[in-house]
Coordinates of C-alpha atoms in Angstrom, one line a residue:
Chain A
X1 CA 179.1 109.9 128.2
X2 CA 179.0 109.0 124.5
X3 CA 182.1 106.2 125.7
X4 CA 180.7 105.0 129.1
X5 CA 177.0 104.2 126.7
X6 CA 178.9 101.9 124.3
X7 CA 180.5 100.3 126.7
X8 CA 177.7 99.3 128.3
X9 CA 176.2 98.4 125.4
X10 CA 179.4 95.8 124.5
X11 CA 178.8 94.4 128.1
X12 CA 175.1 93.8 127.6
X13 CA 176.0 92.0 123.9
X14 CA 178.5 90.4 125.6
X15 CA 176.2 88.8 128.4
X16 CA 173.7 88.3 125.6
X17 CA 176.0 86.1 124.2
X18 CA 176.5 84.1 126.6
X19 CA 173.0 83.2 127.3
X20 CA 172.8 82.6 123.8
X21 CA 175.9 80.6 124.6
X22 CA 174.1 78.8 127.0
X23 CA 170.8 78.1 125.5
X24 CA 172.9 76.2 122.5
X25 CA 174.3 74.2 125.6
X26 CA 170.9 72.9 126.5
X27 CA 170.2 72.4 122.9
X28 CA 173.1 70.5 122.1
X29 CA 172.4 68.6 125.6
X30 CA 169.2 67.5 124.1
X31 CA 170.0 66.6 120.4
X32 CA 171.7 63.2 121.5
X33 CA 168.6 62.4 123.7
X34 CA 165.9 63.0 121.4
X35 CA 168.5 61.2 118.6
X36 CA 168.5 58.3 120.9
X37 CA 164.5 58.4 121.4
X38 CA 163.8 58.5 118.0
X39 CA 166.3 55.0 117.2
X40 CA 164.5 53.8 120.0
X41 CA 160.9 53.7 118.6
X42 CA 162.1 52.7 115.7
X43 CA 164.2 49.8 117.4
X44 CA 160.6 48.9 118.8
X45 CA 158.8 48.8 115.5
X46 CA 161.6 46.4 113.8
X47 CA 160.6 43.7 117.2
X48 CA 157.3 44.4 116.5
X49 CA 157.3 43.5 112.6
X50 CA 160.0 41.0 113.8
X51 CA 157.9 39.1 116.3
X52 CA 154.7 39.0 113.9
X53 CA 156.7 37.7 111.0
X54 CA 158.5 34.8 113.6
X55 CA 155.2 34.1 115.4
X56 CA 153.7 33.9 111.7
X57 CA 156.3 31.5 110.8
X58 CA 155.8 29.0 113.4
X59 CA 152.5 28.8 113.3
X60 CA 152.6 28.4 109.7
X61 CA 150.3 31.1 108.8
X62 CA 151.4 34.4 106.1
X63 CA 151.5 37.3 108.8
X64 CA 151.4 41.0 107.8
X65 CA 151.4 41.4 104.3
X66 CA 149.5 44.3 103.1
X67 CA 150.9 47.4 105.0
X68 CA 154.0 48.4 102.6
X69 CA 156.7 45.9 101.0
X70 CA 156.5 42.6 103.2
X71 CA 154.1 44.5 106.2
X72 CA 157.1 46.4 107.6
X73 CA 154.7 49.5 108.0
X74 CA 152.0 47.2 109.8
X75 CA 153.5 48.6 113.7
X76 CA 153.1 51.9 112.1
X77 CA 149.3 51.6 111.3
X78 CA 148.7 49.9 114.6
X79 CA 150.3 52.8 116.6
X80 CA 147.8 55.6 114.7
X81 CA 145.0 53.5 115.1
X82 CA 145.8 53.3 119.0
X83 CA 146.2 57.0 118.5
X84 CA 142.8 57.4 117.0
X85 CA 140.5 55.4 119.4
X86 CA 138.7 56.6 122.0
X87 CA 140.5 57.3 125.6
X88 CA 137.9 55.7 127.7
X89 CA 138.4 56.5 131.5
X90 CA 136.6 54.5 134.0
X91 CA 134.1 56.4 136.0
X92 CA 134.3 55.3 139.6
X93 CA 138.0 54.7 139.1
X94 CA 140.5 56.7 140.5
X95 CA 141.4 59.1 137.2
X96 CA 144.4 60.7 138.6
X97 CA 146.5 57.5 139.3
X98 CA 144.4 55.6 136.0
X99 CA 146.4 58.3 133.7
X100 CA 149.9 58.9 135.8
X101 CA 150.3 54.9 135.6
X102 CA 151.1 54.0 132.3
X103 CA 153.7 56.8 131.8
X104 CA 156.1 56.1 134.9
X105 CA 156.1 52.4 133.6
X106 CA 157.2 54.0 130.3
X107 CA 160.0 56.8 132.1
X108 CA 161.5 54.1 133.9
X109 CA 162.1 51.9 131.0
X110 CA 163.2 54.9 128.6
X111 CA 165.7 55.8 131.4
X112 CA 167.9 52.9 131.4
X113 CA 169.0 53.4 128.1
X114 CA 170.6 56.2 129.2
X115 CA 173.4 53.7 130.5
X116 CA 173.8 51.8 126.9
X117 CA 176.7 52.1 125.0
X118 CA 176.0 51.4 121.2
X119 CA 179.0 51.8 119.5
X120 CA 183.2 52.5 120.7
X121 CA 182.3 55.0 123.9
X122 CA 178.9 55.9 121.9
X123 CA 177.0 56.2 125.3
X124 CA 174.8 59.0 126.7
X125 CA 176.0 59.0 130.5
X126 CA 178.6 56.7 131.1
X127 CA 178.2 57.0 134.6
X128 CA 180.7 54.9 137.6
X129 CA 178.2 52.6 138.3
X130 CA 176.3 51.7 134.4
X131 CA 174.5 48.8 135.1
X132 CA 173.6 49.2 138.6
X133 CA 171.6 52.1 137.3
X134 CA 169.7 49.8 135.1
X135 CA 168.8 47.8 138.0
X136 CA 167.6 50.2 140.3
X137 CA 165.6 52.6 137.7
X138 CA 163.9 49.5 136.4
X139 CA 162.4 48.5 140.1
X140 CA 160.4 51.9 139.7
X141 CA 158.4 50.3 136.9
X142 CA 156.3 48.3 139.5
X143 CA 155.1 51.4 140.8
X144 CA 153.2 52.5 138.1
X145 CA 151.8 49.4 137.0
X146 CA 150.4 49.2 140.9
X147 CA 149.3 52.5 140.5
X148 CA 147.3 51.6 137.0
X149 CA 146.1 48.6 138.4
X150 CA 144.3 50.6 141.9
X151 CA 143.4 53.6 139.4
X152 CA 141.2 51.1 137.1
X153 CA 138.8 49.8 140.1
X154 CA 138.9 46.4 138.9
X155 CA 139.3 43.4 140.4
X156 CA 141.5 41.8 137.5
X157 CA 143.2 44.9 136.9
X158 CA 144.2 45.0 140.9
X159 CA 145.5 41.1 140.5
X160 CA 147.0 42.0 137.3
X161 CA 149.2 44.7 139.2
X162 CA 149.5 43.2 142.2
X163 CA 151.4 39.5 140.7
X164 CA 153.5 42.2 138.2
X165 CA 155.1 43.7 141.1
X166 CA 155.6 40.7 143.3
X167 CA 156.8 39.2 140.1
X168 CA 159.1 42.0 139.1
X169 CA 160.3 42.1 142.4
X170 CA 161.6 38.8 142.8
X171 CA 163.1 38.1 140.2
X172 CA 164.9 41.6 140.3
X173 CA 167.2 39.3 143.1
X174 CA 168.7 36.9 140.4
X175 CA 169.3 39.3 137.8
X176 CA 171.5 41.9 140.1
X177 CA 173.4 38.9 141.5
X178 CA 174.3 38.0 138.1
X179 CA 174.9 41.7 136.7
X180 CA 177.0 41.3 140.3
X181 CA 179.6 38.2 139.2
X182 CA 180.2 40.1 135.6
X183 CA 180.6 43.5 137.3
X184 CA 183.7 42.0 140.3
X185 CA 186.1 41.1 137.1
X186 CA 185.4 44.7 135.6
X187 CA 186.2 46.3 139.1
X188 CA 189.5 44.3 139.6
X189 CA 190.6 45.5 136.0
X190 CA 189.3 49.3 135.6
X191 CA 188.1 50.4 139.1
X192 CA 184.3 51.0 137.4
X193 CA 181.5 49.3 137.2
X194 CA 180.5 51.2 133.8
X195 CA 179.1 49.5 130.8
X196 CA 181.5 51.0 129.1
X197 CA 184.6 48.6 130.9
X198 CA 182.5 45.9 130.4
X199 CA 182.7 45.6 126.9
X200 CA 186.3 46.9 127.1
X201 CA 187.3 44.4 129.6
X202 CA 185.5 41.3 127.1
X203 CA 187.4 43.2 123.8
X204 CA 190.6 40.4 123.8
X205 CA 190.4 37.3 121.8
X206 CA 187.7 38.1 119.9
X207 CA 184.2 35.6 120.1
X208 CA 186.6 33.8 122.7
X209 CA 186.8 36.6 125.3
X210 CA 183.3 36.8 126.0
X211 CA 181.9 36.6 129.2
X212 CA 179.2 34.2 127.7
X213 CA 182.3 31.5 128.1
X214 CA 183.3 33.1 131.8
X215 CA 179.5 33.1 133.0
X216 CA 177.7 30.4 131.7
X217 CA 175.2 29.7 134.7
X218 CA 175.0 33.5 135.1
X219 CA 174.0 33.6 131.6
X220 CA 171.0 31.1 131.6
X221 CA 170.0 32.1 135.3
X222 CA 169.9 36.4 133.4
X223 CA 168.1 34.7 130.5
X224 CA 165.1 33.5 132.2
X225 CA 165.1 36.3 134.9
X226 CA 165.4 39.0 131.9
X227 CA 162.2 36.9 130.9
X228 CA 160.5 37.3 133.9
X229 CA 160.9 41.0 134.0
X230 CA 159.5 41.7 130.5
X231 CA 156.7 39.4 131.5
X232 CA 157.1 37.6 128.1
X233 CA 155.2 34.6 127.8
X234 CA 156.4 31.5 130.3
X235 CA 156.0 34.4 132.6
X236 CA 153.1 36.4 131.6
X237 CA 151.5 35.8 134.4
X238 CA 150.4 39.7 134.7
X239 CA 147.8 39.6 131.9
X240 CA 147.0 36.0 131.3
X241 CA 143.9 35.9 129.9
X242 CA 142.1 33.2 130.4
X243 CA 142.7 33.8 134.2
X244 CA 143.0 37.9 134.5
X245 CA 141.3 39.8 131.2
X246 CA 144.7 41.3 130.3
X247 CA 145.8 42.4 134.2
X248 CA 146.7 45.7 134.7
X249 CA 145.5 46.7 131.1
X250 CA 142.0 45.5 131.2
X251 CA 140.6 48.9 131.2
X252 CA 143.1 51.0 128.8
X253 CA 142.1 51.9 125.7
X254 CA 144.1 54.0 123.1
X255 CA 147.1 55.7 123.2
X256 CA 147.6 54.6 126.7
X257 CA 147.1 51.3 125.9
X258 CA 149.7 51.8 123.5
X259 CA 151.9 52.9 126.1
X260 CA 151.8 50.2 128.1
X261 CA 152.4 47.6 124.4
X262 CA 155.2 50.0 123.7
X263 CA 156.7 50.1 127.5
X264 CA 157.0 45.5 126.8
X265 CA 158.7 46.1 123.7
X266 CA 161.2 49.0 125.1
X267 CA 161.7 46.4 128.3
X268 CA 162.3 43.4 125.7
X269 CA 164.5 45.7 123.5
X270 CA 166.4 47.1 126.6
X271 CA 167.4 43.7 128.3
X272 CA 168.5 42.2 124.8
X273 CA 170.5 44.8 124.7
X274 CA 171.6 44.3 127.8
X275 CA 172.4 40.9 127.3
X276 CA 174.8 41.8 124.3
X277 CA 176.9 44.6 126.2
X278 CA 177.0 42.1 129.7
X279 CA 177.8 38.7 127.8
X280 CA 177.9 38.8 124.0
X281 CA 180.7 41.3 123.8
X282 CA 179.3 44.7 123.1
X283 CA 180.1 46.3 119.5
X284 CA 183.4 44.4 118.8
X285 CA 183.6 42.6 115.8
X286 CA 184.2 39.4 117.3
X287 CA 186.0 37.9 114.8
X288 CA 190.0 36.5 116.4
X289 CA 192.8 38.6 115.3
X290 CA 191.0 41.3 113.6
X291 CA 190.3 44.7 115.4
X292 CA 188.0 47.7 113.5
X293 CA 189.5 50.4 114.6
X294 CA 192.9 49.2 113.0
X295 CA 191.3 48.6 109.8
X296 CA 189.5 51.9 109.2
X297 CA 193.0 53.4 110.3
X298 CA 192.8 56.5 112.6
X299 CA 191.2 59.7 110.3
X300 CA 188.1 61.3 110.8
X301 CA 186.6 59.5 108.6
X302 CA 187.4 56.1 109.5
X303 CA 186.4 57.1 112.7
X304 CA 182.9 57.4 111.5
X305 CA 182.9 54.4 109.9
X306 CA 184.2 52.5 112.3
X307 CA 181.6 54.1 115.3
X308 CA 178.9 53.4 112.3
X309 CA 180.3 49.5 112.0
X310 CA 180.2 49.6 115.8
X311 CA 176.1 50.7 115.9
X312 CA 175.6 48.0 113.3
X313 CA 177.5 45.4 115.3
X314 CA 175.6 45.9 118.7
X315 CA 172.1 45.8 117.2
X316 CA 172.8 42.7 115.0
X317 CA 173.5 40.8 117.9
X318 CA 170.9 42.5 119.7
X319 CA 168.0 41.3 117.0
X320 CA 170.1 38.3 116.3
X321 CA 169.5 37.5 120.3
X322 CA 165.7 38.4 120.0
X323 CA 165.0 34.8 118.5
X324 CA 165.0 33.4 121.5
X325 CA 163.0 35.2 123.5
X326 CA 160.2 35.0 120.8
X327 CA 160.3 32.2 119.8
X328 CA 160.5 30.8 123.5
X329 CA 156.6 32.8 123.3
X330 CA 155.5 30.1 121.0
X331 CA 157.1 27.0 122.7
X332 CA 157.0 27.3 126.4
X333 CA 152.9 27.0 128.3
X334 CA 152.8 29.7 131.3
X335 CA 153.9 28.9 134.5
X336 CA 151.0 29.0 137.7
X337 CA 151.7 31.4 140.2
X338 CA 153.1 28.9 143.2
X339 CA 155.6 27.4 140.1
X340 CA 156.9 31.0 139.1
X341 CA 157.7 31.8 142.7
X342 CA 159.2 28.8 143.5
X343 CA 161.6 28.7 140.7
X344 CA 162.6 32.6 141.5
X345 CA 163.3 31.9 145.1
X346 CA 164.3 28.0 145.3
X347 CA 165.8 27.6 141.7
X348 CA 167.0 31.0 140.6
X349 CA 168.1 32.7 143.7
X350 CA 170.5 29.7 145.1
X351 CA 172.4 29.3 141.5
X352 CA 172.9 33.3 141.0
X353 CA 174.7 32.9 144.8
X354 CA 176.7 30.0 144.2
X355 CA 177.9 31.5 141.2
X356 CA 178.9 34.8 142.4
X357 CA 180.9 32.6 145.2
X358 CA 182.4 30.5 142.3
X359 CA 183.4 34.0 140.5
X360 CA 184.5 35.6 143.8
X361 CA 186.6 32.1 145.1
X362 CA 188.1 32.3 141.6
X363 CA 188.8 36.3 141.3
X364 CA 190.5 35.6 144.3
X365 CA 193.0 32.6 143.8
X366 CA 193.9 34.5 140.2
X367 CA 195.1 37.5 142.5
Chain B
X1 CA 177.5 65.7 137.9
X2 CA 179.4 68.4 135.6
X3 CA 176.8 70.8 134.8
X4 CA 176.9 74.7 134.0
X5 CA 175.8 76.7 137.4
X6 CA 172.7 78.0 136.3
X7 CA 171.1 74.4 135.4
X8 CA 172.8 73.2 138.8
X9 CA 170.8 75.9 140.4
X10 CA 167.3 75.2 138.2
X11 CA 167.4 71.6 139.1
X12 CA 168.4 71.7 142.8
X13 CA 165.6 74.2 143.0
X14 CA 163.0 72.3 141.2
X15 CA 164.2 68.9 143.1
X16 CA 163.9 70.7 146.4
X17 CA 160.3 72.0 145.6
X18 CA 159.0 68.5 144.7
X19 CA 160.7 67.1 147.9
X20 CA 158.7 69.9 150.1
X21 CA 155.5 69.2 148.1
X22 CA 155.9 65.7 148.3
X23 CA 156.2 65.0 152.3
X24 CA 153.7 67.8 152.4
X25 CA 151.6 65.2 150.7
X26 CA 152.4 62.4 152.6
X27 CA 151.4 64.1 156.0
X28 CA 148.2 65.9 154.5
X29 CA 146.5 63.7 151.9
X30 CA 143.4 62.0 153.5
X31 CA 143.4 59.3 151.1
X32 CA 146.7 56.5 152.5
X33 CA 147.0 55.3 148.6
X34 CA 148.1 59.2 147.8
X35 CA 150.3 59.5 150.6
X36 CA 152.3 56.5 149.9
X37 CA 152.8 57.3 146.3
X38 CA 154.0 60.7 147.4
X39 CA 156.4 58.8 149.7
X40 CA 157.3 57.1 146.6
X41 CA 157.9 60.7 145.0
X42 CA 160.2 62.2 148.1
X43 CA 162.2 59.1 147.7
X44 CA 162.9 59.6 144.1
X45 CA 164.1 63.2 144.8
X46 CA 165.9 62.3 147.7
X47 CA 168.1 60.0 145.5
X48 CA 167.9 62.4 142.1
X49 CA 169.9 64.8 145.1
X50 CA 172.6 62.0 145.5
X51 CA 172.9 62.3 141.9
X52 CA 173.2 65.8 141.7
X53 CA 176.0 65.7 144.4
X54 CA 178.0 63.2 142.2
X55 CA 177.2 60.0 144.8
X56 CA 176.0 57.9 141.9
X57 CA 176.1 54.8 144.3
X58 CA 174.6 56.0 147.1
X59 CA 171.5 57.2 144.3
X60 CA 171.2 53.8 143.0
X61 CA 171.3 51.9 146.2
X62 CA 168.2 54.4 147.6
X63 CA 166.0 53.9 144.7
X64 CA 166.7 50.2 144.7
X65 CA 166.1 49.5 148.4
X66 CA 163.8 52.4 149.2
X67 CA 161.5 53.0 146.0
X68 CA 161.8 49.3 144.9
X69 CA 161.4 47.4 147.8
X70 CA 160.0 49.5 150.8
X71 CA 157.6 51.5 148.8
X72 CA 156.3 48.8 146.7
X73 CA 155.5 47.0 150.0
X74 CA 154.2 50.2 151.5
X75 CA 151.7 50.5 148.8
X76 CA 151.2 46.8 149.1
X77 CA 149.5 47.0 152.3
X78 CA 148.0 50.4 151.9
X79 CA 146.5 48.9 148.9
X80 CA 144.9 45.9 151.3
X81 CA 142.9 48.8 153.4
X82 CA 139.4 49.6 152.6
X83 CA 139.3 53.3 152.0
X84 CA 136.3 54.5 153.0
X85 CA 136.5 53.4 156.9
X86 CA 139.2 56.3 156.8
X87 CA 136.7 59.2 156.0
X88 CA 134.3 58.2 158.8
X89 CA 135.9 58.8 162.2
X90 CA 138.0 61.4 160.5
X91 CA 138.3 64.5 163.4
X92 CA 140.1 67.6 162.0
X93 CA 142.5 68.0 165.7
X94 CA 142.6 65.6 168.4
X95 CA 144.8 65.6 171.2
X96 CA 147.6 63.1 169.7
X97 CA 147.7 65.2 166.8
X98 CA 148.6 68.4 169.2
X99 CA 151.2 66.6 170.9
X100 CA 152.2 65.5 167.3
X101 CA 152.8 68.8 166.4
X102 CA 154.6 69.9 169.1
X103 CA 157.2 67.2 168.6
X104 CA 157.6 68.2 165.2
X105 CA 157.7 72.1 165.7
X106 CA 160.4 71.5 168.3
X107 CA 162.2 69.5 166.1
X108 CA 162.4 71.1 163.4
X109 CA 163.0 74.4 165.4
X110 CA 166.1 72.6 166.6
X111 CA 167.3 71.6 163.4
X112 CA 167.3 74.8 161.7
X113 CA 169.4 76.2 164.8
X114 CA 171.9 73.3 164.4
X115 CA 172.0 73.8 160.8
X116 CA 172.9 77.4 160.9
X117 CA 175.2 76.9 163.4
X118 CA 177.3 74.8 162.3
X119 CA 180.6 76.0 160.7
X120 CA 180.0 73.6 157.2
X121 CA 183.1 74.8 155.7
X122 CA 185.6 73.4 159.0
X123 CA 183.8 70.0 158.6
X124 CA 184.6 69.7 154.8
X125 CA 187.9 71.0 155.1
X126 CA 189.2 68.1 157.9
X127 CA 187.2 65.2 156.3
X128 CA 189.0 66.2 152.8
X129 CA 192.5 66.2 154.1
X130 CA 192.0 62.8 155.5
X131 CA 190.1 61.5 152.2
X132 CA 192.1 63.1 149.2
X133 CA 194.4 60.5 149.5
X134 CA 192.1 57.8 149.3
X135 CA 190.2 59.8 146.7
X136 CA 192.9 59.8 144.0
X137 CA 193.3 55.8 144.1
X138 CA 189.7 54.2 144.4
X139 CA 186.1 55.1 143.1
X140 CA 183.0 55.9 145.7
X141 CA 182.0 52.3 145.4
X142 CA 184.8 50.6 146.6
X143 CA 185.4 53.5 149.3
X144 CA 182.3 52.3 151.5
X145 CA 183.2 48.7 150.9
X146 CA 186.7 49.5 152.2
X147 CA 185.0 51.8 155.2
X148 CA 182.5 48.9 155.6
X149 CA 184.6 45.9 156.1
X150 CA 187.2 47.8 158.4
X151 CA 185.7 50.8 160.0
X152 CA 182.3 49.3 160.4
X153 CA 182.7 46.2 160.5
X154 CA 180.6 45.4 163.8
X155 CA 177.6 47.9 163.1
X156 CA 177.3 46.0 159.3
X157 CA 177.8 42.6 160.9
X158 CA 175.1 43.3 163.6
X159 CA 172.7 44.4 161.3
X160 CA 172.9 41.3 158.7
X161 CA 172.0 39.5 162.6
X162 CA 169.2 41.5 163.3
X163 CA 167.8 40.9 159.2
X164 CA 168.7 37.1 159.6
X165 CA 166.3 36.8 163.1
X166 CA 163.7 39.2 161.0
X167 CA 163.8 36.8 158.3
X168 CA 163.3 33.6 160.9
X169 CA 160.8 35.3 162.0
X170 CA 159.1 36.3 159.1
X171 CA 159.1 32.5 157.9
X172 CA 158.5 31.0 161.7
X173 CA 155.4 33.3 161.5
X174 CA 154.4 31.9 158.1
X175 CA 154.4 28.5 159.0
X176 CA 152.4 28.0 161.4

């Protein structure tokens, strides 16, 4: 009896372990993603300080001064106030759909970082088809800015949503054709379409091998669709406000306000980043004839310090890239609705196909 | 997707529930605007399930085409309706809606009967055998482009026809 009690007791430890086993899984599952959440914000503060100290600079003014050494801490304040003020609701709006809105628009974005590889194989799910799961999960954004812009019960905010989505939806076209032309050379070399291969595949010859050089329609045509996406400026048509209050936003206030300010900065920061991996050649050093891994030889530590070079690699040419979107803010007017949609579907549209039949008639003579 | 079986089971569980709730929504909701958001909702499950059944392609093509595109434009037009003329000749059972009913009973009564059935395991054992060598060599992806430019090659063809006259039509409508 006294034998038959301990062993049961050793089985039940045992199973107890296991769980306890298990539960550190899940633990360890989420470490990396709330790792990856917390650069994120961050990521999003730097373009915030970033684009108040550019904008400051061309318009000649001083820009944020007083909140810590040189206003860094300025996106900081700005987020508590948001927290602080009131969360107005508006009455005969619809309050269900008025408070789901803002936080699919800000899932969808977080998502596609998922698929992002910041330093050598630093990725969270480096899944077959990478990119192509950037593309789809950001076409669920439009959902929820629809959805904010029926839940506020106002005629601007209903506009607002209504031009994001026909916006976001058309020039969705351009940018998968072009992600399309990058992606058939990857295929014919690794048999995956993950973002991974794609900087692999752009790794030889240094600033030379980048697909900038292969791709340079596909390039401009992602530029200005990338653009059009984040709604930044020559296509802010969503909350112009001498025409719409401030679209979908009009009647936000607070932390879901925030929300949607943080979801354009995540989307800006996300197809930046995009454009490194895709065209600027990911976290190599870029330099001909010199390769990190071989200089940091192959210990542990050098490991480290290369995957650490990597990080700091990818995000310089990330911020590096951000110029140009903000300072196109300050230099380009806004398009009218008739122009945007004719340039998506007349301009855009018929230079993304002849370029994927350019890539795909050469893919197939270098056979 | 490589996951431990009890997470596996947890999400297929939790997937499957907001599936059910979500068509449940879609038929019951008085309010069109709720239904096609739940439609949104059944889509995104339906394709989180390709996901968890390691069809990463299949996944992204449903939430680009379905939630993206035929959802937006669902909600589109819903969003054109006035909502109130729906509450006012709203009778709770009419006789469309018995026949309805019917329809779908018998339906899904025949379903579940196929569904148990059917010998699953038979099925997956002959379609392996003829796939595991294809399997080794390529990636999903290029499996259905291979399937789709040899096996169906007159089904795909016929369909880009039948989007092409949509599309004439469309803009021949538009026109005039």
């Amino acid at each position: 009896m006294i034998i038959d009690t301990t062993e049961i007791e050793t089985i039940n430890s045992f199973s107890k372990l296991e769980s306890l086993k298990e539960v550190y899984g899940i633990i360890w599952m989420l470490f990396p993603i709330l790792t990856l959440v917390l650069g994120i914000t961050i990521g999003v503060l730097v373009i915030v300080w970033l684009e108040r100290e550019i904008s400051a600079g061309i318009q000649q003014r001083i820009g944020p001064e007083y909140a810590g050494p040189l206003g860094i801490l300025q996106a900081l304040a700005d987020g508590t106030k948001l927290l602080l003020k009131e969360n107005l609701i508006p009455s005969t709006g619809d309050t269900r759909l008025f408070s789901i809105g803002p936080s699919i628009a800000v899932i969808s974005i977080f998502l596609s970082y998922s698929v992002i590889p910041f330093g050598d194989h630093l990725v969270l799910a480096d899944l077959s088809i990478g990119v192509f799961f950037w593309i789809a999960i950001s076409s669920i954004a439009p959902v929820g800015l629809l959805m904010s812009g029926y839940g506020s019960n106002n005629k601007y905010s209903f506009l607002g949503g209504l031009r994001a989505a026909a916006q976001s939806i058309s020039y969705e076209i351009p940018l998968a054709l072009c992600v399309l032309s990058i992606s058939l050379r990857v295929i014919r070399l690794s048999n995956s379409l993950s973002t991974v291969d794609i900087v692999e595949a752009q790794s030889k010859y240094g600033f030379w091998g980048w697909n900038l050089w292969r791709q340079p329609i596909g390039f401009i045509v992602f530029l200005i669709s990338s653009l059009a996406e984040c709604e930044r400026l020559p296509f802010d048509l969503p909350e112009a406000e001498e025409e719409l209050v401030a679209g979908y936003q009009t009647e936000y206030s607070g932390i879901k306000f925030g929300l949607f300010y943080i979801a354009s900065y995540l989307n800006l920061l996300v197809s930046s980043l995009f454009v490194t991996v895709l065209y600027l050649g990911g976290w190599n050093l870029s330099i001909p004839y010199i390769f990190v891994p071989e200089l940091f030889g192959i210990n542990k530590r050098g490991k480290v310090f290369g995957t650490l070079i990597g990080i700091f690699i990818t995000l310089a040419k990330t911020y590096l890239f951000l110029f140009i979107p903000i300072a196109t803010r300050w230099t380009l007017p806004r398009l009218r609705m008739d122009q945007l949609l004719n340039l998506g579907w007349k301009f855009l549209l018929p230079i993304s196909l002849g370029n994927l039949l350019l890539t795909t008639s050469s893919q197939l003579l270098s056979l | 997707m490589d996951l431990s079986e009890p997470i596996h089971d947890f999400l297929l569980v939790f997937l499957g529930s907001g599936l059910i709730l979500g068509g449940l929504g879609v038929v019951l909701l008085p309010n069109p605007i709720y239904s096609a958001f739940s439609l949104g909702l059944v889509l995104v499950c339906t394709s989180l399930f390709y996901i968890l059944s390691n069809s990463y392609f299949v996944a992204a093509a449903q939430l680009l085409i379905y939630v993206g595109a035929i959802n937006v434009l669902i909600i589109f037009a819903v969003m054109f309706m006035n909502g109130s003329e729906y509450y006012k000749d709203f009778h709770l059972w009419t006789v469309g809606d018995g026949i309805t009913s019917m329809v779908c009973i018998s339906l899904f009564i025949s379903l579940i009967t196929t569904i148990s059935d059917t010998s699953w395991y038979g099925i997956i054992w002959t379609t392996r055998s003829n796939q595991i060598i294809e399997q080794d060599f390529i990636s999903n992806s290029q499996q259905i482009g291979i399937h789709l430019s040899t096996d169906f090659f007159l089904p795909f063809e016929l369909i880009s026809i039948i989007l092409l006259v949509a599309l004439i039509g469309a803009i021949a409508v538009a026109r005039q």
